[in-house]
Amino acid sequence: MRIVLTGPPGAGKGTQAKLISDAFGVPHISTGDLFRDNISRRTTLGRQAKSYLDSGELVPSDVTVALVRDRLAHDDARHGFVLDGFPRTVEQAIALDDILASQLTQLVAALDFVVDENEVVARMLARGRADDTDEVIRTRLRIYNSENQPLLEYYAPIRLPVEAAGDVSAVHRRAVSGLGERGALVSNRQTQG
Ligand code: AMP
């Protein structure tokens, strides 16, 4: 099962990605987590990414796409993955399709977590991450709002909207049932063989 998660920062994508990852045995790949890990280990990539994460701007696509290409080449991602926080732009989505095409495969769904903007601001302020300050949150939402519409148009043929308000397990059930209706779960079993 190869899926991407879209939706505003603070929509609960990370939490839902973990649940999907556990339920279906595919790795949860979060570009934000990969960047934060590199920053804390002070790698070259971490040094390149830090100022962007601190300000809420997007890390340049060439850096981000290379990171994802490397990660998807790992064995554990061969039969599927849940990508969280990537792609954020049409440019990244096209690069992802190219990576998958080179492996003779493709995405089965883009799960789009739909939630009110006031709700996501409240959630981000509550989780208290280093980049969850008022100003940085505003920057992330501004970028999301400008990049997301074209991204959703790009993903229209595989978009699965999921109502993301409410408790975590209810959102998870809606996500899984949407994937089931799409046939994503069946195609996962077929490709595991
Ligand atoms: P997230 O954990 O998904 O909220 O991402 C935190 C930060 O990491 C973002 O504000 C960006 O600075 C950076 N980032 C994560 N994913 C991407 C991406 N796909 N493209 C560019 N920057 C990203």
Short mmCIF file of C-alpha atoms and ligand atoms in Angstrom, two decimals:
data_model
loop_
_atom_site.label_atom_id
_atom_site.label_comp_id
_atom_site.label_asym_id
_atom_site.label_seq_id
_atom_site.Cartn_x
_atom_site.Cartn_y
_atom_site.Cartn_z
CA MET A 1 0.00 0.00 0.00
CA ARG A 2 1.58 3.21 -1.17
CA ILE A 3 -0.20 6.28 0.09
CA VAL A 4 0.46 9.94 0.78
CA LEU A 5 -1.27 12.07 3.41
CA THR A 6 -2.25 15.63 2.69
CA GLY A 7 -3.95 18.23 4.84
CA PRO A 8 -2.91 21.30 6.81
CA PRO A 9 -0.18 21.25 9.45
CA GLY A 10 -1.87 20.26 12.70
CA ALA A 11 -4.53 18.08 11.02
CA GLY A 12 -3.25 15.00 12.86
CA LYS A 13 -1.46 13.47 9.85
CA GLY A 14 1.46 12.23 11.97
CA THR A 15 -0.82 10.44 14.43
CA GLN A 16 -2.93 8.92 11.66
CA ALA A 17 0.16 7.91 9.67
CA LYS A 18 1.47 5.96 12.67
CA LEU A 19 -1.85 4.15 13.09
CA ILE A 20 -1.98 3.24 9.39
CA SER A 21 1.66 2.17 9.52
CA ASP A 22 0.96 -0.16 12.50
CA ALA A 23 -2.26 -1.51 11.00
CA PHE A 24 -0.80 -2.40 7.61
CA GLY A 25 2.86 -3.04 8.35
CA VAL A 26 4.23 -0.32 6.07
CA PRO A 27 6.76 2.29 7.22
CA HIS A 28 5.65 5.75 8.28
CA ILE A 29 7.88 8.21 6.45
CA SER A 30 7.62 11.79 7.68
CA THR A 31 9.87 14.32 5.97
CA GLY A 32 9.48 16.64 8.98
CA ASP A 33 10.68 13.84 11.33
CA LEU A 34 13.59 13.03 8.99
CA PHE A 35 14.63 16.69 8.94
CA ARG A 36 14.32 17.03 12.73
CA ASP A 37 16.37 13.87 13.22
CA ASN A 38 19.10 15.20 10.92
CA ILE A 39 19.06 18.57 12.71
CA SER A 40 19.49 16.92 16.10
CA ARG A 41 22.35 14.76 14.78
CA ARG A 42 23.92 17.86 13.16
CA THR A 43 24.35 16.20 9.77
CA THR A 44 25.03 18.17 6.59
CA LEU A 45 21.39 17.74 5.62
CA GLY A 46 20.35 18.97 9.06
CA ARG A 47 22.45 22.09 8.67
CA GLN A 48 20.91 22.73 5.24
CA ALA A 49 17.36 22.30 6.56
CA LYS A 50 17.48 24.00 9.96
CA SER A 51 16.76 27.60 9.00
CA TYR A 52 13.74 26.52 6.94
CA LEU A 53 12.21 24.51 9.77
CA ASP A 54 12.88 27.35 12.21
CA SER A 55 11.00 29.82 10.01
CA GLY A 56 8.27 27.47 8.71
CA GLU A 57 9.37 27.88 5.09
CA LEU A 58 9.69 24.85 2.80
CA VAL A 59 13.10 23.22 2.53
CA PRO A 60 14.15 23.49 -1.16
CA SER A 61 12.65 20.71 -3.27
CA ASP A 62 15.94 19.29 -4.55
CA VAL A 63 17.08 18.62 -0.97
CA THR A 64 13.68 17.23 0.04
CA VAL A 65 13.21 15.03 -3.02
CA ALA A 66 16.72 13.54 -2.62
CA LEU A 67 15.90 12.71 1.01
CA VAL A 68 12.67 10.94 0.00
CA ARG A 69 14.31 9.12 -2.91
CA ASP A 70 16.95 7.69 -0.54
CA ARG A 71 14.38 6.69 2.04
CA LEU A 72 12.10 4.97 -0.49
CA ALA A 73 15.06 2.92 -1.73
CA HIS A 74 15.28 1.16 1.67
CA ASP A 75 14.04 -2.44 1.75
CA ASP A 76 11.25 -1.77 4.22
CA ALA A 77 9.58 0.65 1.80
CA ARG A 78 9.58 -1.78 -1.11
CA HIS A 79 6.01 -3.01 -0.60
CA GLY A 80 4.50 0.19 0.61
CA PHE A 81 4.71 3.27 2.78
CA VAL A 82 2.71 6.05 4.33
CA LEU A 83 4.26 9.37 3.35
CA ASP A 84 3.46 12.16 5.79
CA GLY A 85 4.32 15.78 4.97
CA PHE A 86 5.51 14.97 1.46
CA PRO A 87 4.66 15.98 -1.18
CA ARG A 88 3.73 19.55 -0.29
CA THR A 89 3.89 20.97 -3.83
CA VAL A 90 2.99 19.79 -7.32
CA GLU A 91 6.70 19.81 -8.17
CA GLN A 92 7.34 17.32 -5.35
CA ALA A 93 4.30 15.24 -6.37
CA ILE A 94 5.64 14.93 -9.91
CA ALA A 95 9.07 13.96 -8.56
CA LEU A 96 7.44 11.29 -6.38
CA ASP A 97 5.51 9.87 -9.34
CA ASP A 98 8.79 9.70 -11.27
CA ILE A 99 10.54 7.86 -8.41
CA LEU A 100 7.68 5.35 -8.22
CA ALA A 101 7.48 4.96 -12.00
CA SER A 102 11.17 4.05 -12.00
CA GLN A 103 10.23 1.23 -9.57
CA LEU A 104 7.33 0.29 -11.92
CA THR A 105 4.76 1.24 -9.33
CA GLN A 106 2.45 4.09 -8.30
CA LEU A 107 0.41 5.57 -5.46
CA VAL A 108 -2.95 4.03 -4.61
CA ALA A 109 -4.38 7.00 -2.71
CA ALA A 110 -3.85 10.50 -1.38
CA LEU A 111 -5.66 10.64 1.96
CA ASP A 112 -6.67 14.26 2.42
CA PHE A 113 -7.36 15.20 6.05
CA VAL A 114 -10.00 17.90 6.03
CA VAL A 115 -10.18 20.14 9.08
CA ASP A 116 -11.11 23.70 10.00
CA GLU A 117 -8.23 26.21 10.16
CA ASN A 118 -9.12 27.42 13.69
CA GLU A 119 -8.97 23.84 14.88
CA VAL A 120 -5.50 23.23 13.41
CA VAL A 121 -4.08 26.37 15.04
CA ALA A 122 -5.44 25.21 18.41
CA ARG A 123 -3.96 21.73 17.90
CA MET A 124 -0.52 23.07 16.95
CA LEU A 125 -0.39 25.45 19.91
CA ALA A 126 -1.35 22.52 22.16
CA ARG A 127 1.39 20.15 20.91
CA GLY A 128 4.10 22.74 21.61
CA ARG A 129 6.77 21.71 19.11
CA ALA A 130 9.73 24.11 18.71
CA ASP A 131 8.31 25.40 15.42
CA ASP A 132 4.78 25.76 16.82
CA THR A 133 5.01 29.45 17.68
CA ASP A 134 2.34 31.91 16.49
CA GLU A 135 4.45 33.42 13.75
CA VAL A 136 5.87 30.14 12.40
CA ILE A 137 2.41 28.54 12.45
CA ARG A 138 1.09 31.47 10.39
CA THR A 139 3.92 31.01 7.87
CA ARG A 140 3.24 27.27 7.57
CA LEU A 141 -0.48 27.83 7.05
CA ARG A 142 0.15 30.57 4.46
CA ILE A 143 2.43 28.24 2.48
CA TYR A 144 -0.04 25.37 2.87
CA ASN A 145 -2.91 27.52 1.60
CA SER A 146 -0.99 28.60 -1.49
CA GLU A 147 0.47 25.18 -2.38
CA ASN A 148 -2.40 22.94 -1.46
CA GLN A 149 -5.06 23.77 -4.07
CA PRO A 150 -2.86 22.86 -7.06
CA LEU A 151 -1.65 19.77 -5.17
CA LEU A 152 -5.24 18.60 -4.61
CA GLU A 153 -6.03 19.19 -8.27
CA TYR A 154 -3.01 17.08 -9.20
CA TYR A 155 -4.22 14.31 -6.88
CA ALA A 156 -7.92 14.57 -7.83
CA PRO A 157 -8.00 11.09 -9.44
CA ILE A 158 -6.73 9.38 -6.26
CA ARG A 159 -7.86 11.85 -3.56
CA LEU A 160 -9.70 10.33 -0.59
CA PRO A 161 -11.10 13.05 1.69
CA VAL A 162 -11.18 12.13 5.39
CA GLU A 163 -13.05 14.26 7.92
CA ALA A 164 -10.29 14.89 10.47
CA ALA A 165 -12.32 16.47 13.29
CA GLY A 166 -13.19 14.25 16.24
CA ASP A 167 -11.31 11.60 18.15
CA VAL A 168 -8.23 9.83 16.84
CA SER A 169 -9.75 6.35 16.52
CA ALA A 170 -12.86 7.63 14.70
CA VAL A 171 -10.64 9.45 12.19
CA HIS A 172 -8.56 6.27 11.77
CA ARG A 173 -11.70 4.20 11.11
CA ARG A 174 -12.83 6.68 8.46
CA ALA A 175 -9.39 6.58 6.81
CA VAL A 176 -9.32 2.77 6.73
CA SER A 177 -12.85 2.52 5.41
CA GLY A 178 -12.02 5.04 2.66
CA LEU A 179 -8.95 2.98 1.72
CA GLY A 180 -11.08 -0.19 1.69
CA GLU A 181 -13.64 1.39 -0.63
CA ARG A 182 -10.85 2.49 -2.92
CA GLY A 183 -9.55 -1.09 -3.10
CA ALA A 184 -6.23 0.09 -1.65
CA LEU A 185 -6.19 -2.71 0.93
CA VAL A 186 -6.71 -5.43 -1.65
CA SER A 187 -3.98 -4.07 -3.88
CA ASN A 188 -1.67 -4.05 -0.86
CA ARG A 189 -2.13 -7.80 -0.33
CA GLN A 190 -1.56 -8.50 -4.01
CA THR A 191 1.71 -6.61 -4.10
CA GLN A 192 3.05 -8.16 -0.89
CA GLY A 193 3.49 -11.59 -2.54
P1 AMP B 1 6.06 18.86 9.40
O1 AMP B 1 6.68 17.99 10.47
O2 AMP B 1 5.47 18.05 8.27
O3 AMP B 1 5.09 19.86 9.97
O4 AMP B 1 7.25 19.71 8.75
C1 AMP B 1 8.01 20.61 9.53
C2 AMP B 1 8.88 21.45 8.62
O5 AMP B 1 9.77 20.60 7.86
C3 AMP B 1 8.14 22.26 7.58
O6 AMP B 1 7.67 23.49 8.11
C4 AMP B 1 9.24 22.47 6.52
O7 AMP B 1 10.18 23.45 6.93
C5 AMP B 1 9.96 21.13 6.55
N1 AMP B 1 9.36 20.16 5.60
C6 AMP B 1 8.73 18.99 5.90
N2 AMP B 1 8.31 18.35 4.79
C7 AMP B 1 8.67 19.15 3.74
C8 AMP B 1 8.49 19.05 2.33
N3 AMP B 1 7.81 18.04 1.76
N4 AMP B 1 9.01 20.05 1.57
C9 AMP B 1 9.69 21.08 2.11
N5 AMP B 1 9.85 21.24 3.44
C10 AMP B 1 9.36 20.29 4.25
#
